[in-house]
Amino acid sequence: MKKIYLAAFVFGVFSISSSAEMMPYVGGNIGIGGITSPDADIDNMNYSQESGKLAWSLNTGLLFNSEMNNKFQYGAEVSYSTYATNENRFENLKFDYDGYNIAALGVAKYNFNNKWSIFGKAGAAYTVQELTSNVNVFNKKESKVLPKIGLGASYNITDNFAINASFEHIFGDDLAEFTNKSNNHQLSDYTNVGSVSTMYIGMGYSF
């Protein structure tokens, strides 16, 4: 049902803009980032945390030319993003967070000239997160529709090819702090669907 809502959002934007000149595009991005790391407050135990490695995404969408300003474009896109494992270790325990998201986003783009432009994106992301641990009770897969935004800039190499740099963020729940001190954490606090931050360099092709 959540995926149906995302599809309906994109279809609605396309329907409203059906009378405007449209420009389909596809893109691919590679960068760093991932699920926001939980805080840690651990005494007298070996603890390590590693995250923010490879992330990548694919996106496709449509842009429409504004009738009021020929430098402004608007539209919508769908995207798939995945990111490296967020690894947490203390002593012989492990807690690894993996995930991906499928997003439907509204897009606004401003072209300074025929080379440089900036863009913003906002919408919803069906976000999947899986916690894997050697303590079986913590092994769990959760999903949630969360707000997602993106900001970036692009440079047109040719009329069809462009390179871009961007930042994206999903507003998720706080993950419970890892601690060996007295606390009131519940199991569900560790399996919340956390926030995700990624930075990309990518390439796009406009048809």
mmCIF file of C-alpha atoms in Angstrom:
data_model
loop_
_atom_site.group_PDB
_atom_site.id
_atom_site.type_symbol
_atom_site.label_atom_id
_atom_site.label_comp_id
_atom_site.label_asym_id
_atom_site.label_seq_id
_atom_site.Cartn_x
_atom_site.Cartn_y
_atom_site.Cartn_z
ATOM 1 C CA MET A 1 0.000 0.000 0.000
ATOM 2 C CA LYS A 2 2.865 2.398 0.825
ATOM 3 C CA LYS A 3 4.386 1.834 -2.620
ATOM 4 C CA ILE A 4 0.987 2.572 -4.216
ATOM 5 C CA TYR A 5 0.934 5.951 -2.453
ATOM 6 C CA LEU A 6 4.378 6.791 -3.864
ATOM 7 C CA ALA A 7 3.292 5.836 -7.382
ATOM 8 C CA ALA A 8 0.126 7.920 -7.057
ATOM 9 C CA PHE A 9 2.193 10.954 -6.035
ATOM 10 C CA VAL A 10 4.343 10.761 -9.172
ATOM 11 C CA PHE A 11 1.367 10.115 -11.437
ATOM 12 C CA GLY A 12 -0.411 13.137 -9.998
ATOM 13 C CA VAL A 13 2.481 15.490 -10.728
ATOM 14 C CA PHE A 14 2.792 14.179 -14.278
ATOM 15 C CA SER A 15 -0.965 14.574 -14.890
ATOM 16 C CA ILE A 16 -1.023 18.187 -13.700
ATOM 17 C CA SER A 17 1.894 19.038 -15.997
ATOM 18 C CA SER A 18 0.713 17.120 -19.053
ATOM 19 C CA SER A 19 0.234 20.275 -21.144
ATOM 20 C CA ALA A 20 3.783 21.619 -20.579
ATOM 21 C CA GLU A 21 6.882 20.763 -22.595
ATOM 22 C CA MET A 22 8.573 17.850 -20.850
ATOM 23 C CA MET A 23 12.131 16.524 -20.632
ATOM 24 C CA PRO A 24 12.636 12.905 -19.471
ATOM 25 C CA TYR A 25 15.918 12.072 -17.765
ATOM 26 C CA VAL A 26 17.823 9.238 -16.103
ATOM 27 C CA GLY A 27 20.777 9.358 -13.749
ATOM 28 C CA GLY A 28 23.208 7.421 -11.628
ATOM 29 C CA ASN A 29 25.116 8.532 -8.549
ATOM 30 C CA ILE A 30 27.918 7.207 -6.362
ATOM 31 C CA GLY A 31 29.150 8.596 -3.062
ATOM 32 C CA ILE A 32 29.374 8.106 0.672
ATOM 33 C CA GLY A 33 26.900 7.997 3.543
ATOM 34 C CA GLY A 34 24.338 5.795 5.165
ATOM 35 C CA ILE A 35 22.228 5.237 8.244
ATOM 36 C CA THR A 36 23.014 7.677 11.051
ATOM 37 C CA SER A 37 25.181 5.958 13.674
ATOM 38 C CA PRO A 38 23.744 5.369 17.141
ATOM 39 C CA ASP A 39 25.499 7.146 20.003
ATOM 40 C CA ALA A 40 27.643 5.076 22.328
ATOM 41 C CA ASP A 41 28.397 5.392 26.049
ATOM 42 C CA ILE A 42 30.390 2.291 26.948
ATOM 43 C CA ASP A 43 32.943 1.974 29.744
ATOM 44 C CA ASN A 44 35.654 -0.659 30.115
ATOM 45 C CA MET A 45 34.756 -2.479 26.897
ATOM 46 C CA ASN A 46 36.291 -2.444 23.429
ATOM 47 C CA TYR A 47 33.950 -0.599 21.081
ATOM 48 C CA SER A 48 34.242 0.279 17.388
ATOM 49 C CA GLN A 49 31.887 1.794 14.854
ATOM 50 C CA GLU A 50 32.241 2.117 11.085
ATOM 51 C CA SER A 51 29.859 3.649 8.559
ATOM 52 C CA GLY A 52 29.632 6.139 5.732
ATOM 53 C CA LYS A 53 31.304 4.038 3.069
ATOM 54 C CA LEU A 54 30.016 3.441 -0.462
ATOM 55 C CA ALA A 55 26.506 4.574 -1.375
ATOM 56 C CA TRP A 56 24.849 4.625 -4.789
ATOM 57 C CA SER A 57 21.530 5.478 -6.380
ATOM 58 C CA LEU A 58 19.605 5.385 -9.656
ATOM 59 C CA ASN A 59 16.902 7.875 -10.594
ATOM 60 C CA THR A 60 14.555 8.717 -13.449
ATOM 61 C CA GLY A 61 12.008 11.443 -13.896
ATOM 62 C CA LEU A 62 10.453 14.216 -15.944
ATOM 63 C CA LEU A 63 11.063 17.960 -15.915
ATOM 64 C CA PHE A 64 8.641 20.523 -17.300
ATOM 65 C CA ASN A 65 9.459 24.048 -18.482
ATOM 66 C CA SER A 66 7.750 26.810 -16.544
ATOM 67 C CA GLU A 67 5.517 29.082 -18.602
ATOM 68 C CA MET A 68 6.249 31.989 -16.233
ATOM 69 C CA ASN A 69 10.065 31.771 -16.146
ATOM 70 C CA ASN A 70 12.129 30.068 -18.832
ATOM 71 C CA LYS A 71 14.975 29.421 -16.370
ATOM 72 C CA PHE A 72 12.797 27.449 -13.976
ATOM 73 C CA GLN A 73 11.813 23.783 -14.365
ATOM 74 C CA TYR A 74 9.725 21.513 -12.182
ATOM 75 C CA GLY A 75 8.708 17.876 -12.180
ATOM 76 C CA ALA A 76 8.998 14.595 -10.325
ATOM 77 C CA GLU A 77 11.287 11.584 -10.120
ATOM 78 C CA VAL A 78 11.515 8.128 -8.632
ATOM 79 C CA SER A 79 14.770 6.753 -7.252
ATOM 80 C CA TYR A 80 16.374 3.731 -5.650
ATOM 81 C CA SER A 81 19.215 4.231 -3.151
ATOM 82 C CA THR A 82 21.333 1.853 -1.101
ATOM 83 C CA TYR A 83 24.277 2.341 1.231
ATOM 84 C CA ALA A 84 27.052 0.543 3.081
ATOM 85 C CA THR A 85 26.551 -1.386 6.317
ATOM 86 C CA ASN A 86 26.733 0.594 9.542
ATOM 87 C CA GLU A 87 28.892 -1.711 11.695
ATOM 88 C CA ASN A 88 28.950 -1.572 15.493
ATOM 89 C CA ARG A 89 31.168 -3.848 17.603
ATOM 90 C CA PHE A 90 31.746 -4.128 21.314
ATOM 91 C CA GLU A 91 33.618 -7.097 22.707
ATOM 92 C CA ASN A 92 32.110 -10.185 21.021
ATOM 93 C CA LEU A 93 28.792 -8.501 20.142
ATOM 94 C CA LYS A 94 27.883 -7.098 16.735
ATOM 95 C CA PHE A 95 25.045 -4.877 15.539
ATOM 96 C CA ASP A 96 24.959 -4.167 11.791
ATOM 97 C CA TYR A 97 22.445 -1.844 10.147
ATOM 98 C CA ASP A 98 21.723 -2.237 6.410
ATOM 99 C CA GLY A 99 19.109 -0.582 4.270
ATOM 100 C CA TYR A 100 17.778 0.942 1.076
ATOM 101 C CA ASN A 101 14.996 3.288 0.042
ATOM 102 C CA ILE A 102 12.652 3.837 -2.895
ATOM 103 C CA ALA A 103 11.566 7.461 -3.169
ATOM 104 C CA ALA A 104 9.042 9.598 -5.034
ATOM 105 C CA LEU A 105 10.157 13.223 -5.077
ATOM 106 C CA GLY A 106 9.007 16.526 -6.451
ATOM 107 C CA VAL A 107 11.836 18.365 -8.227
ATOM 108 C CA ALA A 108 12.516 22.068 -8.779
ATOM 109 C CA LYS A 109 15.449 23.239 -10.914
ATOM 110 C CA TYR A 110 16.822 26.701 -11.677
ATOM 111 C CA ASN A 111 19.099 27.178 -14.687
ATOM 112 C CA PHE A 112 21.521 30.112 -14.328
ATOM 113 C CA ASN A 113 22.591 29.649 -17.958
ATOM 114 C CA ASN A 114 22.948 26.787 -20.435
ATOM 115 C CA LYS A 115 25.714 25.215 -18.305
ATOM 116 C CA TRP A 116 25.088 25.705 -14.576
ATOM 117 C CA SER A 117 21.982 24.922 -12.522
ATOM 118 C CA ILE A 118 20.855 24.126 -8.991
ATOM 119 C CA PHE A 119 18.043 21.832 -7.919
ATOM 120 C CA GLY A 120 16.028 20.777 -4.907
ATOM 121 C CA LYS A 121 13.961 17.680 -4.225
ATOM 122 C CA ALA A 122 11.394 16.786 -1.573
ATOM 123 C CA GLY A 123 8.975 13.943 -1.065
ATOM 124 C CA ALA A 124 8.607 10.555 0.584
ATOM 125 C CA ALA A 125 10.864 7.497 0.752
ATOM 126 C CA TYR A 126 9.808 3.928 1.454
ATOM 127 C CA THR A 127 12.770 3.148 3.716
ATOM 128 C CA VAL A 128 13.810 -0.398 4.611
ATOM 129 C CA GLN A 129 16.254 -1.112 7.437
ATOM 130 C CA GLU A 130 17.583 -4.444 8.658
ATOM 131 C CA LEU A 131 19.415 -4.987 11.932
ATOM 132 C CA THR A 132 21.660 -8.057 12.019
ATOM 133 C CA SER A 133 23.206 -9.198 15.289
ATOM 134 C CA ASN A 134 24.757 -12.299 16.823
ATOM 135 C CA VAL A 135 22.105 -11.834 19.532
ATOM 136 C CA ASN A 136 19.114 -13.341 17.750
ATOM 137 C CA VAL A 137 16.462 -11.303 19.529
ATOM 138 C CA PHE A 138 17.797 -8.153 17.818
ATOM 139 C CA ASN A 139 17.598 -9.528 14.262
ATOM 140 C CA LYS A 140 14.781 -7.599 12.664
ATOM 141 C CA LYS A 141 13.732 -5.941 9.401
ATOM 142 C CA GLU A 142 11.587 -2.813 9.519
ATOM 143 C CA SER A 143 10.176 -0.422 6.906
ATOM 144 C CA LYS A 144 8.591 2.989 7.046
ATOM 145 C CA VAL A 145 7.601 5.860 4.725
ATOM 146 C CA LEU A 146 9.701 8.858 5.750
ATOM 147 C CA PRO A 147 10.267 12.435 4.508
ATOM 148 C CA LYS A 148 13.215 12.854 2.134
ATOM 149 C CA ILE A 149 14.926 15.970 0.757
ATOM 150 C CA GLY A 150 17.806 16.634 -1.600
ATOM 151 C CA LEU A 151 19.890 19.621 -2.740
ATOM 152 C CA GLY A 152 22.455 19.815 -5.510
ATOM 153 C CA ALA A 153 24.118 21.549 -8.424
ATOM 154 C CA SER A 154 24.784 20.367 -11.966
ATOM 155 C CA TYR A 155 26.964 21.267 -14.935
ATOM 156 C CA ASN A 156 25.961 20.454 -18.514
ATOM 157 C CA ILE A 157 28.827 18.835 -20.417
ATOM 158 C CA THR A 158 26.700 18.651 -23.574
ATOM 159 C CA ASP A 159 23.054 19.316 -24.387
ATOM 160 C CA ASN A 160 22.220 15.823 -23.078
ATOM 161 C CA PHE A 161 24.887 14.890 -20.511
ATOM 162 C CA ALA A 162 25.395 16.594 -17.143
ATOM 163 C CA ILE A 163 27.477 15.948 -14.039
ATOM 164 C CA ASN A 164 26.141 16.812 -10.596
ATOM 165 C CA ALA A 165 26.955 16.909 -6.902
ATOM 166 C CA SER A 166 24.196 16.467 -4.346
ATOM 167 C CA PHE A 167 23.246 15.854 -0.726
ATOM 168 C CA GLU A 168 20.206 13.819 0.370
ATOM 169 C CA HIS A 169 18.676 13.238 3.775
ATOM 170 C CA ILE A 170 15.872 11.023 5.090
ATOM 171 C CA PHE A 171 14.305 12.124 8.377
ATOM 172 C CA GLY A 172 14.023 8.937 10.423
ATOM 173 C CA ASP A 173 13.806 7.924 14.072
ATOM 174 C CA ASP A 174 16.597 8.147 16.629
ATOM 175 C CA LEU A 175 18.380 4.848 17.204
ATOM 176 C CA ALA A 176 18.924 3.872 20.832
ATOM 177 C CA GLU A 177 22.308 4.588 22.378
ATOM 178 C CA PHE A 178 24.636 1.617 22.828
ATOM 179 C CA THR A 179 25.556 1.525 26.511
ATOM 180 C CA ASN A 180 26.535 -0.899 29.250
ATOM 181 C CA LYS A 181 25.047 1.364 31.898
ATOM 182 C CA SER A 182 21.608 1.249 33.449
ATOM 183 C CA ASN A 183 18.955 2.408 30.952
ATOM 184 C CA ASN A 184 15.291 2.113 30.008
ATOM 185 C CA HIS A 185 15.784 1.123 26.359
ATOM 186 C CA GLN A 186 13.335 -1.313 24.789
ATOM 187 C CA LEU A 187 14.101 -3.700 21.934
ATOM 188 C CA SER A 188 12.058 -1.531 19.578
ATOM 189 C CA ASP A 189 14.371 1.420 20.321
ATOM 190 C CA TYR A 190 17.194 -0.426 18.555
ATOM 191 C CA THR A 191 15.090 -1.428 15.549
ATOM 192 C CA ASN A 192 13.642 2.008 14.763
ATOM 193 C CA VAL A 193 14.103 3.083 11.134
ATOM 194 C CA GLY A 194 16.906 5.622 11.446
ATOM 195 C CA SER A 195 17.801 8.765 9.512
ATOM 196 C CA VAL A 196 19.938 8.457 6.388
ATOM 197 C CA SER A 197 22.410 11.017 4.996
ATOM 198 C CA THR A 198 24.292 10.638 1.697
ATOM 199 C CA MET A 199 26.536 12.772 -0.524
ATOM 200 C CA TYR A 200 26.846 11.955 -4.232
ATOM 201 C CA ILE A 201 28.662 12.734 -7.431
ATOM 202 C CA GLY A 202 26.693 11.602 -10.443
ATOM 203 C CA MET A 203 25.850 11.846 -14.108
ATOM 204 C CA GLY A 204 22.526 12.397 -15.814
ATOM 205 C CA TYR A 205 21.217 12.055 -19.348
ATOM 206 C CA SER A 206 18.309 14.114 -20.665
ATOM 207 C CA PHE A 207 16.350 12.876 -23.682
#
